[in-house]
Coordinates of C-alpha atoms in Angstrom, one line a residue:
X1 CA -3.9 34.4 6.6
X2 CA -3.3 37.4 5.8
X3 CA 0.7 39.4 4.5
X4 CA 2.1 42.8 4.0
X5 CA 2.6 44.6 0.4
X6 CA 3.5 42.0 -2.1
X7 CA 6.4 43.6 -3.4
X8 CA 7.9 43.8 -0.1
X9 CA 11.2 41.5 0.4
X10 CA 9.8 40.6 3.6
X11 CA 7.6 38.2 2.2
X12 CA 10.2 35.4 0.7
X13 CA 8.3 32.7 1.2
X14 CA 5.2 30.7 2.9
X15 CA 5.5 27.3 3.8
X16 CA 2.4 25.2 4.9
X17 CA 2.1 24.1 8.7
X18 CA 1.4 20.7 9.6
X19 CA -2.3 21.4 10.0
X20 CA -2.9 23.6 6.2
X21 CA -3.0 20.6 2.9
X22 CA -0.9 22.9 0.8
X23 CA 2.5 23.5 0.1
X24 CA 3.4 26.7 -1.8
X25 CA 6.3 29.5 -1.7
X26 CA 7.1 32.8 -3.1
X27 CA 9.9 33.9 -5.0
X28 CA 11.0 38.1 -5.5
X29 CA 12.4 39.0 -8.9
X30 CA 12.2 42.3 -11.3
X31 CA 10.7 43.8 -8.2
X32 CA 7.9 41.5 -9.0
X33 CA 6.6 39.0 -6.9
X34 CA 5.5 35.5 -8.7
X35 CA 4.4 32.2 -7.5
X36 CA 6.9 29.3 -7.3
X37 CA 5.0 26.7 -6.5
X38 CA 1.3 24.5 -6.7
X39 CA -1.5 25.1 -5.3
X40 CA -4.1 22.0 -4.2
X41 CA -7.8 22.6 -2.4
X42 CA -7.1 25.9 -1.2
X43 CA -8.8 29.6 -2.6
X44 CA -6.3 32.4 -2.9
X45 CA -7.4 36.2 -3.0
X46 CA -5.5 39.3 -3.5
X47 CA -6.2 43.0 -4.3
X48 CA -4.3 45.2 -6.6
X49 CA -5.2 48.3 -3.7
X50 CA -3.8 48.4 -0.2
X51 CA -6.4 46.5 2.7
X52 CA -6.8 50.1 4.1
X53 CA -7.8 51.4 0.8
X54 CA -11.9 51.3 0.9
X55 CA -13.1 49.0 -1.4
X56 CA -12.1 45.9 -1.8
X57 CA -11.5 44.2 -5.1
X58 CA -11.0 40.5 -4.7
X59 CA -10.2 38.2 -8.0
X60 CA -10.4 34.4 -7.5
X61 CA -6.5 32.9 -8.5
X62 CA -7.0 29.8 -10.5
X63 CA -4.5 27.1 -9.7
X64 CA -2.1 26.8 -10.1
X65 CA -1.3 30.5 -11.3
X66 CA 1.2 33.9 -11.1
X67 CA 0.6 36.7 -9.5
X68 CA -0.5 40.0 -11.9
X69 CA 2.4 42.1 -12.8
X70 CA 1.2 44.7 -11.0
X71 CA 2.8 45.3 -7.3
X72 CA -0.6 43.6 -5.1
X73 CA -1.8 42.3 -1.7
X74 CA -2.5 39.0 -0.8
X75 CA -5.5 39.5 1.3
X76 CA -6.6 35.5 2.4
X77 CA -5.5 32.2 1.6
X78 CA -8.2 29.8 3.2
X79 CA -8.5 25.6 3.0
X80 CA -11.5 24.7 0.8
X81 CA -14.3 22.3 1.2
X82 CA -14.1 19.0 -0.2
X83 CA -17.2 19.1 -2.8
X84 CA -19.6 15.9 -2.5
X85 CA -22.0 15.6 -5.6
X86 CA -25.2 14.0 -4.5
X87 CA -27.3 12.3 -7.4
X88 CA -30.5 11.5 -7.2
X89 CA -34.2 11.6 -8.7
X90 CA -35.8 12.1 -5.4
X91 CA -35.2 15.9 -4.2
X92 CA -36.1 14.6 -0.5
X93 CA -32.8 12.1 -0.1
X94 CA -30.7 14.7 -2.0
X95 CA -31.7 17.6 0.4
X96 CA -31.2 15.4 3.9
X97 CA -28.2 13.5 2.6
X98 CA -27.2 17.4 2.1
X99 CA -28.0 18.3 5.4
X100 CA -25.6 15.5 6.8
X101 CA -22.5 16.2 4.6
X102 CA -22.6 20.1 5.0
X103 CA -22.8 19.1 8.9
X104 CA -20.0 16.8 8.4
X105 CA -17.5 19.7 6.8
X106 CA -18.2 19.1 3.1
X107 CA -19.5 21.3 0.3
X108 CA -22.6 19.3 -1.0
X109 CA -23.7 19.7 -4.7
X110 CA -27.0 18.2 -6.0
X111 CA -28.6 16.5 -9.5
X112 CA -31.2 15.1 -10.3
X113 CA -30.3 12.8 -13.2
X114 CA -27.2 11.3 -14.7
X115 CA -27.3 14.8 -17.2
X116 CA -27.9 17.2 -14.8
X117 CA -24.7 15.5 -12.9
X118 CA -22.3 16.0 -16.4
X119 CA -23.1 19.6 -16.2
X120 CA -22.3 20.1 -12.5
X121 CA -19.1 17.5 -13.2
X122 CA -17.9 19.8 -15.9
X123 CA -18.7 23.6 -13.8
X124 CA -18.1 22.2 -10.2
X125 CA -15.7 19.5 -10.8
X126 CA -16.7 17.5 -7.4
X127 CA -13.9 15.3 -5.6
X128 CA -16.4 12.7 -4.9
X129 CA -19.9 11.7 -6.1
X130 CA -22.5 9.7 -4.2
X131 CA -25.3 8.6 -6.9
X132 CA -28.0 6.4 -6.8
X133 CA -28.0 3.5 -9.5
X134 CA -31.7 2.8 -10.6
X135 CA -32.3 6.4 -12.3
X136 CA -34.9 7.8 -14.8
X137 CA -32.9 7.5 -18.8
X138 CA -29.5 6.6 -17.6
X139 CA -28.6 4.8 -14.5
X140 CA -26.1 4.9 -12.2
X141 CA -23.8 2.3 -13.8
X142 CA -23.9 4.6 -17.0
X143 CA -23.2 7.7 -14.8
X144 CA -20.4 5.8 -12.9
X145 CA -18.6 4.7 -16.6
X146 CA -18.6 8.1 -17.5
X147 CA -17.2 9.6 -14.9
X148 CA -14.2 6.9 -14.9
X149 CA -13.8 8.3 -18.2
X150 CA -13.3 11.5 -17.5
X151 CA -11.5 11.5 -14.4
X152 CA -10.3 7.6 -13.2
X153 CA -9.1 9.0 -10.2
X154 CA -12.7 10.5 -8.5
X155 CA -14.4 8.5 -5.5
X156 CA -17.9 7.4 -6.6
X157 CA -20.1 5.7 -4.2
X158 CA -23.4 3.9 -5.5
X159 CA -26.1 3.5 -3.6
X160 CA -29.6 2.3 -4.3
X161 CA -33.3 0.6 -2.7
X162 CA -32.7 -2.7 -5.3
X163 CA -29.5 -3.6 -4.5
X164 CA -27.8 -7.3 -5.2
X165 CA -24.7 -9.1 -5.1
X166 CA -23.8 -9.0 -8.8
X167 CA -24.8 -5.4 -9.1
X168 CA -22.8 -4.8 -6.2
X169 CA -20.1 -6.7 -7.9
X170 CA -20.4 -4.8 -11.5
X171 CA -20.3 -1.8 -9.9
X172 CA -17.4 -2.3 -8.0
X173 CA -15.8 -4.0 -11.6
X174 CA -16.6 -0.2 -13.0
X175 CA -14.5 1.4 -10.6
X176 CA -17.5 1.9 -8.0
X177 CA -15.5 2.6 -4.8
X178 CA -18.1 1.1 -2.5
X179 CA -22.0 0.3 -2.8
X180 CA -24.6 0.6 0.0
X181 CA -28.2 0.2 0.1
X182 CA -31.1 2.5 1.2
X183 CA -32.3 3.8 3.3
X184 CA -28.9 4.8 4.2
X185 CA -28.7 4.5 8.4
X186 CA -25.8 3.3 9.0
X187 CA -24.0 7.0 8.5
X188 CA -20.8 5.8 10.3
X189 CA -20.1 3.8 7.2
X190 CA -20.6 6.3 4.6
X191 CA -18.8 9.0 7.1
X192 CA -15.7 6.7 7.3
X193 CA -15.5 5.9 3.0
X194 CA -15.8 9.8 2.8
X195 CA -12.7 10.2 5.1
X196 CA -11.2 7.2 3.2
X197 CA -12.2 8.7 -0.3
X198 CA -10.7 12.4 1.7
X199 CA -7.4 10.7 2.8
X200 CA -6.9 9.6 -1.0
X201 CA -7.5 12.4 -2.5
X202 CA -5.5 14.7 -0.4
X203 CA -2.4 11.4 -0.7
X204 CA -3.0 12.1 -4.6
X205 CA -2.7 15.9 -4.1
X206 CA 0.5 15.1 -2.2
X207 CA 2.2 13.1 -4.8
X208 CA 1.2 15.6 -7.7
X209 CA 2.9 18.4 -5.6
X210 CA 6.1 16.3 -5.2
X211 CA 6.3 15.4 -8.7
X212 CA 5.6 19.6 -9.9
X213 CA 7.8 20.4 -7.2
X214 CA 10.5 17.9 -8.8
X215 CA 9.9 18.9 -12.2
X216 CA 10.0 23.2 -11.3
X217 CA 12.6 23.3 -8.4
X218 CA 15.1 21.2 -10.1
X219 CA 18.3 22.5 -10.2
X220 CA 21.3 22.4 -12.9
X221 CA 22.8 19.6 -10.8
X222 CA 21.2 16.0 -11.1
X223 CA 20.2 15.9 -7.4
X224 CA 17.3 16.4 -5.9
X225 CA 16.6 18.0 -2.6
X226 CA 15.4 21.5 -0.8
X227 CA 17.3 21.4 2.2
X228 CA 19.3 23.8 3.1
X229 CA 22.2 21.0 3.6
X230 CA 21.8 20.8 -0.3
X231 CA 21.2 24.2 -1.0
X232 CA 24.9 24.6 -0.1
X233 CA 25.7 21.7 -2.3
X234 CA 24.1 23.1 -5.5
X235 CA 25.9 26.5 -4.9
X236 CA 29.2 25.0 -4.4
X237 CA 28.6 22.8 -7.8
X238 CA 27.9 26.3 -9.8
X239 CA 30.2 28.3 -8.4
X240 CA 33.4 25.5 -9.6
X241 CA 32.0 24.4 -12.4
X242 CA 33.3 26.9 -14.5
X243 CA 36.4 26.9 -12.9
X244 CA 38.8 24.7 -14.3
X245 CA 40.1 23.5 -10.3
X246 CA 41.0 19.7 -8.8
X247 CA 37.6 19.0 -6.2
X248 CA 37.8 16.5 -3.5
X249 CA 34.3 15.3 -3.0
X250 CA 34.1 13.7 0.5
X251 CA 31.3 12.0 2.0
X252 CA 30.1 8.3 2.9
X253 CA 29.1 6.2 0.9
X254 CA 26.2 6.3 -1.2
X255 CA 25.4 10.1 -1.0
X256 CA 25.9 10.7 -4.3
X257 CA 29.6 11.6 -4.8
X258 CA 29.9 10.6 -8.9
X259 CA 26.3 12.4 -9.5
X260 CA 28.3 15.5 -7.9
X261 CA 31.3 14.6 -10.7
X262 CA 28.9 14.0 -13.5
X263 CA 27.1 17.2 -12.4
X264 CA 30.4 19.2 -12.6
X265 CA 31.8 18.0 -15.7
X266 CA 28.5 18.7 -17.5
X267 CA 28.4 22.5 -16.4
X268 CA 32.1 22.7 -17.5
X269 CA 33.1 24.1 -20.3
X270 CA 34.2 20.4 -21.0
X271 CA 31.1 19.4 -21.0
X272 CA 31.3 18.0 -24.8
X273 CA 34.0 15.8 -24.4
X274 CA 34.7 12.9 -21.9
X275 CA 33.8 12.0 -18.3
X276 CA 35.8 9.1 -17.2
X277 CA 35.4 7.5 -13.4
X278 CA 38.3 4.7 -12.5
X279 CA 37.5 3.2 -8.7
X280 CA 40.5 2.3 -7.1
X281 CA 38.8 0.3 -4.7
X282 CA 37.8 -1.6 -7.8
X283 CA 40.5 -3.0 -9.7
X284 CA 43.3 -5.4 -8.2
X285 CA 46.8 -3.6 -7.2
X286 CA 48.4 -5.2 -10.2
X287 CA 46.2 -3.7 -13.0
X288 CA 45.8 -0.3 -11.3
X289 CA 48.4 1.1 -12.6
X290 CA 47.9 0.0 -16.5
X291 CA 44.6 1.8 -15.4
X292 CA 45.6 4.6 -14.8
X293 CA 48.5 5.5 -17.3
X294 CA 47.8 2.3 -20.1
X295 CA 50.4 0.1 -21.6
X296 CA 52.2 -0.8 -24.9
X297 CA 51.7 -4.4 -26.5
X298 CA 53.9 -6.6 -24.3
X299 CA 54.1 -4.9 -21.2
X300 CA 54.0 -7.6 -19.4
X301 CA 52.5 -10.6 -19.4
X302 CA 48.8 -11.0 -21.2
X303 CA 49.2 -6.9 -22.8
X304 CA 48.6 -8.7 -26.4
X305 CA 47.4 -5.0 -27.5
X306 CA 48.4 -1.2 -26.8
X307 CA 45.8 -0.1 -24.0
X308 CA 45.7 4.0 -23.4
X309 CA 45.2 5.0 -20.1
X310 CA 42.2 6.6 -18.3
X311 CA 44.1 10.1 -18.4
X312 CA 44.2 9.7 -22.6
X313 CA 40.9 8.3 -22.5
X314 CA 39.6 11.5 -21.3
X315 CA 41.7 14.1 -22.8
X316 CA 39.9 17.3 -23.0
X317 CA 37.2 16.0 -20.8
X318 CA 37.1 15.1 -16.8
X319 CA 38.7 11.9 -15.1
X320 CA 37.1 11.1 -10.9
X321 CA 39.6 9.0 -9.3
X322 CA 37.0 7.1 -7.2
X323 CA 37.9 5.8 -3.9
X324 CA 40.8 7.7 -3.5
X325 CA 42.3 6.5 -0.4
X326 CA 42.3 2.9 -1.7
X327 CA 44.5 3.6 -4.2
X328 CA 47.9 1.8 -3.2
X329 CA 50.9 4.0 -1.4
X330 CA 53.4 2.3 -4.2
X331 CA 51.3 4.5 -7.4
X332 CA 50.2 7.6 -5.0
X333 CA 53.4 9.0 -6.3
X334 CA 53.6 8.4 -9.6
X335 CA 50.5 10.0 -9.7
X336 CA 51.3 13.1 -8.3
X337 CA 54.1 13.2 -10.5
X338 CA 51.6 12.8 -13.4
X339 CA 49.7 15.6 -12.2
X340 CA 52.4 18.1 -11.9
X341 CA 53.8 17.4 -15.4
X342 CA 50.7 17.1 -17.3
X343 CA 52.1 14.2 -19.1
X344 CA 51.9 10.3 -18.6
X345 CA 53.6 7.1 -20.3
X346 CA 52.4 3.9 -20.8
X347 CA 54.0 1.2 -19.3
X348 CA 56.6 -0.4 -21.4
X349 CA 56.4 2.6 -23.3
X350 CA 59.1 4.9 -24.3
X351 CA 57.3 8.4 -25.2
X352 CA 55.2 11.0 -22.7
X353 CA 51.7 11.9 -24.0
X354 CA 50.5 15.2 -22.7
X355 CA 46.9 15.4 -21.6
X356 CA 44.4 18.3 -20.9
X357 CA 42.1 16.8 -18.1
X358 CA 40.0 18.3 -15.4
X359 CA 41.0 15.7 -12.3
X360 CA 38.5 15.0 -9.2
X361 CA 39.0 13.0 -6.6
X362 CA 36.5 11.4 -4.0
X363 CA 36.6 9.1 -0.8
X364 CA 33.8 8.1 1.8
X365 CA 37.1 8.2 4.6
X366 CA 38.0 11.1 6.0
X367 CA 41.1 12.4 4.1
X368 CA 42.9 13.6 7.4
X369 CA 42.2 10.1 9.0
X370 CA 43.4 8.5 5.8
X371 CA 46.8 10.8 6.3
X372 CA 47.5 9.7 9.7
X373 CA 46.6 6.1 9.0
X374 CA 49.1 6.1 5.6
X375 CA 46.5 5.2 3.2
X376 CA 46.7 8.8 1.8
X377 CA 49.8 11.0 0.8
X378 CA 49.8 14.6 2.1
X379 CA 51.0 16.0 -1.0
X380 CA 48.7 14.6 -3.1
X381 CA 45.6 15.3 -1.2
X382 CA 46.6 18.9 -1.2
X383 CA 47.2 18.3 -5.0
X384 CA 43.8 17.3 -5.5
X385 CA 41.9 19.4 -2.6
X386 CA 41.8 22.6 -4.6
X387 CA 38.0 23.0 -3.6
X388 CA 36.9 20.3 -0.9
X389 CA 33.3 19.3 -1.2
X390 CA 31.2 17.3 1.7
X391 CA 27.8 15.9 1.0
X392 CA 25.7 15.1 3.9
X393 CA 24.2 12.7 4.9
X394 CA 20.5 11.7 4.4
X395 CA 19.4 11.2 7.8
X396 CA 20.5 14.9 8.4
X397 CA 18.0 16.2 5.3
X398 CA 15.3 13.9 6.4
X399 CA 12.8 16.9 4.7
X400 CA 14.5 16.1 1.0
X401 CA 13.0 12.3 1.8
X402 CA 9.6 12.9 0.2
X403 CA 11.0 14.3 -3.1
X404 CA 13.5 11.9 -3.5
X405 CA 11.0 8.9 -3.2
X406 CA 8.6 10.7 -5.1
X407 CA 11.3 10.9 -8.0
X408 CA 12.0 7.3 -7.5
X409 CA 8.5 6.2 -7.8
X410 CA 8.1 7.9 -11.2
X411 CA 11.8 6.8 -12.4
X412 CA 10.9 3.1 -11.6
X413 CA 7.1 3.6 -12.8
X414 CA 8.6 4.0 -16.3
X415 CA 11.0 0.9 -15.9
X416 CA 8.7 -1.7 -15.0
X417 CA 6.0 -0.2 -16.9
X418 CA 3.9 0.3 -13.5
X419 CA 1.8 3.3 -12.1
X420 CA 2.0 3.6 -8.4
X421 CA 1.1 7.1 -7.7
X422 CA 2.8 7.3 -4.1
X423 CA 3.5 6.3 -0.6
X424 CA 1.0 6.9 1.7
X425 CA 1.6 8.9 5.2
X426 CA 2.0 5.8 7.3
X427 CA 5.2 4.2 5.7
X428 CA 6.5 7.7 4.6
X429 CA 6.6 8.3 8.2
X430 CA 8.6 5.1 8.6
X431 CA 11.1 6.0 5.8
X432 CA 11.7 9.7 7.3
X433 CA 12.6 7.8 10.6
X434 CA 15.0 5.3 9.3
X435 CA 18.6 6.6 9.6
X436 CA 19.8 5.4 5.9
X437 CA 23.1 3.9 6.8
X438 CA 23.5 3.6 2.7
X439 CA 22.4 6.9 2.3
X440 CA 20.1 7.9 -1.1
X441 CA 21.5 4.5 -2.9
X442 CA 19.9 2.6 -0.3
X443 CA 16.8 4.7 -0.3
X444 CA 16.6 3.9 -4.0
X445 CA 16.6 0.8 -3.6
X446 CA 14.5 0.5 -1.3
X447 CA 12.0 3.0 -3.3
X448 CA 12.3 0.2 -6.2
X449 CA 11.3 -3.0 -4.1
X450 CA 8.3 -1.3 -2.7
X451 CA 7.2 0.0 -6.1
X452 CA 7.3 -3.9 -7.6
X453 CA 5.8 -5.4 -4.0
X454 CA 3.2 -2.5 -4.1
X455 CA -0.3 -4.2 -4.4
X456 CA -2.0 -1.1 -5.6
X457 CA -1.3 2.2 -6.1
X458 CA 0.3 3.4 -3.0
X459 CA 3.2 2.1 -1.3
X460 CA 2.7 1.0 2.0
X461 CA 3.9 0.2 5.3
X462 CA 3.9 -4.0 4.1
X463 CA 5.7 -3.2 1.2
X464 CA 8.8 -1.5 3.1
X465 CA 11.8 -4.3 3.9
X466 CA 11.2 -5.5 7.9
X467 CA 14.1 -3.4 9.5
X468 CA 12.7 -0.1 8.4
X469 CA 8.9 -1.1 9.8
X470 CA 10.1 -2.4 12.8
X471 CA 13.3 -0.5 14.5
X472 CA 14.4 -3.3 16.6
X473 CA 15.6 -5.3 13.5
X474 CA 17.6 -2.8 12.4
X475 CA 21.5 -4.2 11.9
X476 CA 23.8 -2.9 15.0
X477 CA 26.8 -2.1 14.8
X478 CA 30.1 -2.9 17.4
X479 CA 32.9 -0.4 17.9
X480 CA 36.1 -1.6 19.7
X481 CA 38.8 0.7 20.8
X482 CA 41.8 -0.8 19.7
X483 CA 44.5 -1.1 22.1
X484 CA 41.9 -1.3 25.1
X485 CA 39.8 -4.1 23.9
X486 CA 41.1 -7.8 24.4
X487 CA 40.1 -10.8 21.8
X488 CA 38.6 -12.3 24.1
X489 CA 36.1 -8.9 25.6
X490 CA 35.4 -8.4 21.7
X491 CA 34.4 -12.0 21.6
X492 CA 32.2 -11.5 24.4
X493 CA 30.6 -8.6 23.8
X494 CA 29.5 -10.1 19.9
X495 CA 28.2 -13.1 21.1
X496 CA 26.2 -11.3 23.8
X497 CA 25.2 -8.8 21.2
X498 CA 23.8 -11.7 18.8
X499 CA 22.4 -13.8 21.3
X500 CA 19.9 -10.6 22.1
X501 CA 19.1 -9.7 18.6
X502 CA 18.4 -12.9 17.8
X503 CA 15.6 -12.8 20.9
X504 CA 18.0 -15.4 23.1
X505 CA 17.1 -18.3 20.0
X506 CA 20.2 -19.9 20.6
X507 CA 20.5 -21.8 17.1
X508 CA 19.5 -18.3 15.2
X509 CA 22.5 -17.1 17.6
X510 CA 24.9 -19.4 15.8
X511 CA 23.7 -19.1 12.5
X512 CA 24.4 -15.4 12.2
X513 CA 27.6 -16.0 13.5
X514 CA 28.8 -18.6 12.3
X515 CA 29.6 -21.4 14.3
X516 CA 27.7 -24.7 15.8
X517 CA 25.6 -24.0 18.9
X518 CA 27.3 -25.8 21.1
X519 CA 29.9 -23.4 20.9
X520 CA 27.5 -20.8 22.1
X521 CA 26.7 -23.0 24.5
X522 CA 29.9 -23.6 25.6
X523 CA 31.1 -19.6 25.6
X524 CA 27.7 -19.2 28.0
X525 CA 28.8 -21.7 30.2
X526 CA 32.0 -19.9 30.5
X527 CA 31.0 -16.3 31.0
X528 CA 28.7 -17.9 33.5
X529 CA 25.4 -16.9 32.4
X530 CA 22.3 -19.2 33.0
X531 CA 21.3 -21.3 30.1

C-alpha cells in the first residue's frame, strides 16, 4: 500500500478492507499528520525523504505509535506473519516442523530448551508456541506455566513421544490448548488448532481495537458510535449546548433520547446544577399536573405536605419533559403559559415562583402526526422546537454495532464481575443483521444476557435470544388501514398470520392469541380452509 506526501490533506483517512486484519485512520492537524488509531499484526514503514529521492530510509513504527513531527511518507503498510515458536531438543523435528509452518503461511521461530524459549518469548514475542513436554532441565509443563504467567492469553500446544491420559489432562488443566503425540502425522489436526489458535487471536485483536477505539474516539456526548448518522448527532449536541435554546429530541423509542438530554445539560453552562426528566407517559393524568408545577399542604385530597414542582426542582439547571405528546390536551396549555411567563404556582397556592430552567422536550411520535391527531398543541411544539433533533435508528448505523456491544461487554464485565473478552464473527454477524425494533436499549439488553449465558470468553451464536439466530421467529407486525379494513378482515388476517407463525400447531395458534382452539377451529371452518 503505498500514499502520497503525508502532510497532504488528501490523505484523511485509511480504513481497512474486508480482506486486511487492521483497522487504523489518520487525522491532519498543525499541518502535522498523526495516527488516530491501533495498530494489530501489521509492519508500518515510512521515510522522512520523498520515494523518488534515492535512498531510502525506512524506520520500523512500533505499535501502536505517532507519526515523527516531521512532514514524511508512508511508503508500505503490509499484514504480518503470525510467528509459531517451535521447542524442541531435537534440531531435526524443529527444522521439518519449520519447513511445514513456513509452507503453511507462518513465521516459524525455534529453541532448543525451555531457556532458550524465555529468551525468544521475551525478543520475538510469538502468538503461539508448539513445545515438546519431556525436555532436558525443565519440561514442557514448566515451560507451559510460565508462559501462562506471562501472557494467559498465548496458544500453546504440547506435544510429546510419552504421552498419557493424565498428562494429557494436566496439561490441558495448565492452560495447554491441545496435546498430541509424536510422530506428528496427522498434520490436518495440528493445521486446523493453528487456524483455531489464528481465529482467536485475531477475535482478541478485534475486541482490543473496539475497546482503544471506545476509549480514544469518544466524544463529549455519552454515545457511542462512528457513523456518519451520529457524527451529525454529536455536532448538533455541541453546537446547542452552549446555547441556552428549548430542543425537541425526536426519535423512537430506545435510541437514546435522555442520553442526548443528559449529554446537553452537562455541556451547558448549567452543568453544576440540576437535570430533572418527568415522563408524561409515566404518571396518571391526575398527578401530572402536581408534577409538573407542585402543590401546597391540602391541595386536595392526600397533599398532607407542600410538594415543589419539577420546574423548582430544577431551578438553574435543565427539566426533559419526556414523552411529550402523552402529556394530556387539558395541561398542554397551562404549560405553555408557564413557559412564556417564566413563573409557575403550586396548586392550591396563592404566590408565582419564578424559575431559570433550560426546558427540552422529546417524543418517539412524530410531532406533526401528533398535531393532526390532537395529541400535541401547535403552539407549544413550536414553543419547545427551538432546535429539533432526530436520532436514527440503529438498524440504519448497523457499522456503530460492534462498538456499542463491545462497550457493553466491558460495562456488564465489571457488573457481574465477569471477563468475556468478545463476540466472535459468527453471532456478530447475526446481531448486525437483526433490525433492533428497540433500538440500542434492546441491544443492551441483549449484550447483557449473552455476557451472563456466555460459557467462556466469547459470546456466541447459542448465547443470542432465538429470534435474532433464527430470522423466521422474529415477532411480525400487522398494519390495518383504518377506514378500509373491516373487524372481521382484521380478524382474519391475525388468525391467518398466527396460525403460520406458529408452523400450522393449531393449540400454539390459540395460545398466542388467546382463545380456546376450538375457536380457531371454528374461524377455519368458516373462512373455508381445509383442516
Amino acid at each position: 500500500m503505498t500514499t502520497s506526501r503525508m502532510g497532504s490533506a488528501e490523505i484523511s483517512s485509511l480504513q481497512s478492507s474486508a480482506s486486511s486484519p487492521f483497522v487504523f485512520g489518520f487525522a491532519l492537524r498543525d499541518a502535522r499528520l498523526r495516527f488516530a488509531a491501533v495498530f494489530g499484526g501489521i509492519d508500518v514503514f515510512y521515510s522522512l525523504r520523498r520515494p523518488e529521492a534515492a535512498g531510502y530510509s525506512f524506520h520500523q513504527i512500533p505499535s501502536p505509535c505517532p507519526l515523527p513531527e516531521r512532514e514524511g511518507i508512508l511508503i508500505r503498510v503490509t499484514a504480518r506473519k503470525r510467528k509459531v515458536l517451535i521447542v524442541d531438543d531435537d534440531p531435526g523435528i524443529r527444522a521439518s516442523l519449520a519447513v511445514i509452518l513456513q509452507s503453511w503461511g507462518f513465521e516459524p521461530l525455534q529453541a532448543s530448551n525451555a531457556p532458550e524459549a524465555t529468551e525468544v518469548v521475551e525478543r520475538q514475542d510469538p502468538d503461539i508456541v508448539i513445545s515438546d513436554v519431556v525436555m532436558p532441565e525443565t519440561s514442557g509443563l514448566e515451560l507451559l506455566r510460565h508462559l501462562k504467567s506471562g501472557d494467559p492469553h498465548r496458544p500453546v500446544l504440547l506435544i510429546t513421544a510419552q504421552g498419557s491420559i493424565d498428562m494429557a489432562v494436566e496439561a490441558m488443566k495448565q492452560g495447554a490448548r491441545d496435546f498430541l503425540t509424536k510422530p506428528l502425522t496427522d498434520l490436518p489436526k495440528l493445521k486446523s488448532l493453528l487456524d483455531d489458535a489464528e481465529r482467536e487471536i485475531e477475535l482478541r485483536r478485534k475486541a482490543k481495537r473496539l475497546t482503544t477505539r471506545i476509549e480514544t474516539e469518544r466524544n463529549s456526548s455519552d454515545f457511542v458510535g462512528t457513523s456518519n448518522p451520529m457524527r451529525e448527532v454529536f455536532a448538533l449536541i455541541e453546537s446547542v449546548a452552549q446555547r441556552d435554546v428549548s430542543v425537541m429530541i425526536t426519535g423512537e423509542s430506545g435510541t437514546g433520547k435522555e442520553v442526548v438530554a443528559r449529554s446537553i445539560h452537562r455541556l451547558s453552562r448549567r452543568e453544576a446544577k440540576p437535570f430533572v426528566a418527568i415522563n408524561a407517559a409515566a404518571i396518571p393524568e391526575s398527578l401530572i399536573e402536581s408534577e409538573l408545577f407542585g402543590h401546597e399542604r391540602g391541595a386536595f385530597t392526600g397533599a398532607v405536605a407542600t410538594r415543589p414542582g419539577v420546574f423548582e426542582q430544577a431551578n438553574g439547571g435543565t427539566l426533559l419533559i419526556d414523552e411529550i405528546a402523552e402529556m394530556p390536551m387539558s395541561l398542554q396549555p397551562k404549560l405553555l403559559r408557564v413557559l412564556a411567563d417564566g413563573r409557575v404556582r403550586r396548586l392550591g397556592g396563592h404566590y408565582e415562583f419564578e424559575f431559570d430552567v433550560r426546558v427540552l422536550a422529546s417524543t418517539n411520535r412524530d410531532p406533526f402526526e401528533a398535531i393532526e391527531e390532537g395529541r400535541l398543541r401547535e403552539d407549544l411544539y413550536y414553543r419547545l422546537n427551538v432546535v429539533p433533533l432526530l436520532l436514527p435508528p440503529l438498524r440504519s448505523r448497523a457499522e456503530d454495532i460492534p462498538l456499542l456491544v463491545q462497550h457493553f461487554i466491558n460495562e456488564f464485565n465489571v457488573k457481574h464481575r465477569l471477563q468475556i473478552i468478545g463476540v466472535n464473527d459468527e453471532a456478530m454477524t447475526m446481531l448486525r443483521a437483526y433490525p433492533w425494533p428497540g433500538n440500542v436499549r434492546e441491544l443492551r439488553n441483549v449484550t447483557e444476557r449473552s455476557v451472563v449465558l456466555a460459557k467462556g470468553d466469547w459470546i456466541e451464536e447459542s448465547a443470542l435470544p432465538p429470534y435474532v439466530r433464527n430470522p423466521a421467529l422474529r415477532p411480525e407486525k400487522l398494519v390495518f388501514s383504518v377506514g378500509e379494513t373491516t373487524v372481521a378482515d382484521a380478524e382474519r388476517e391475525l388468525i391467518l398470520r398466527t396460525l403460520e407463525h406458529a408452523g400450522k400447531n393449531k393449540a400454539e395458534a390459540a395460545r398466542q392469541l388467546g382463545v380456546d382452539v376450538k375457536t380457531i377451529y371454528n374461524k377455519l371452518k368458516a373462512y373455508g380452509i381445509e383442516q
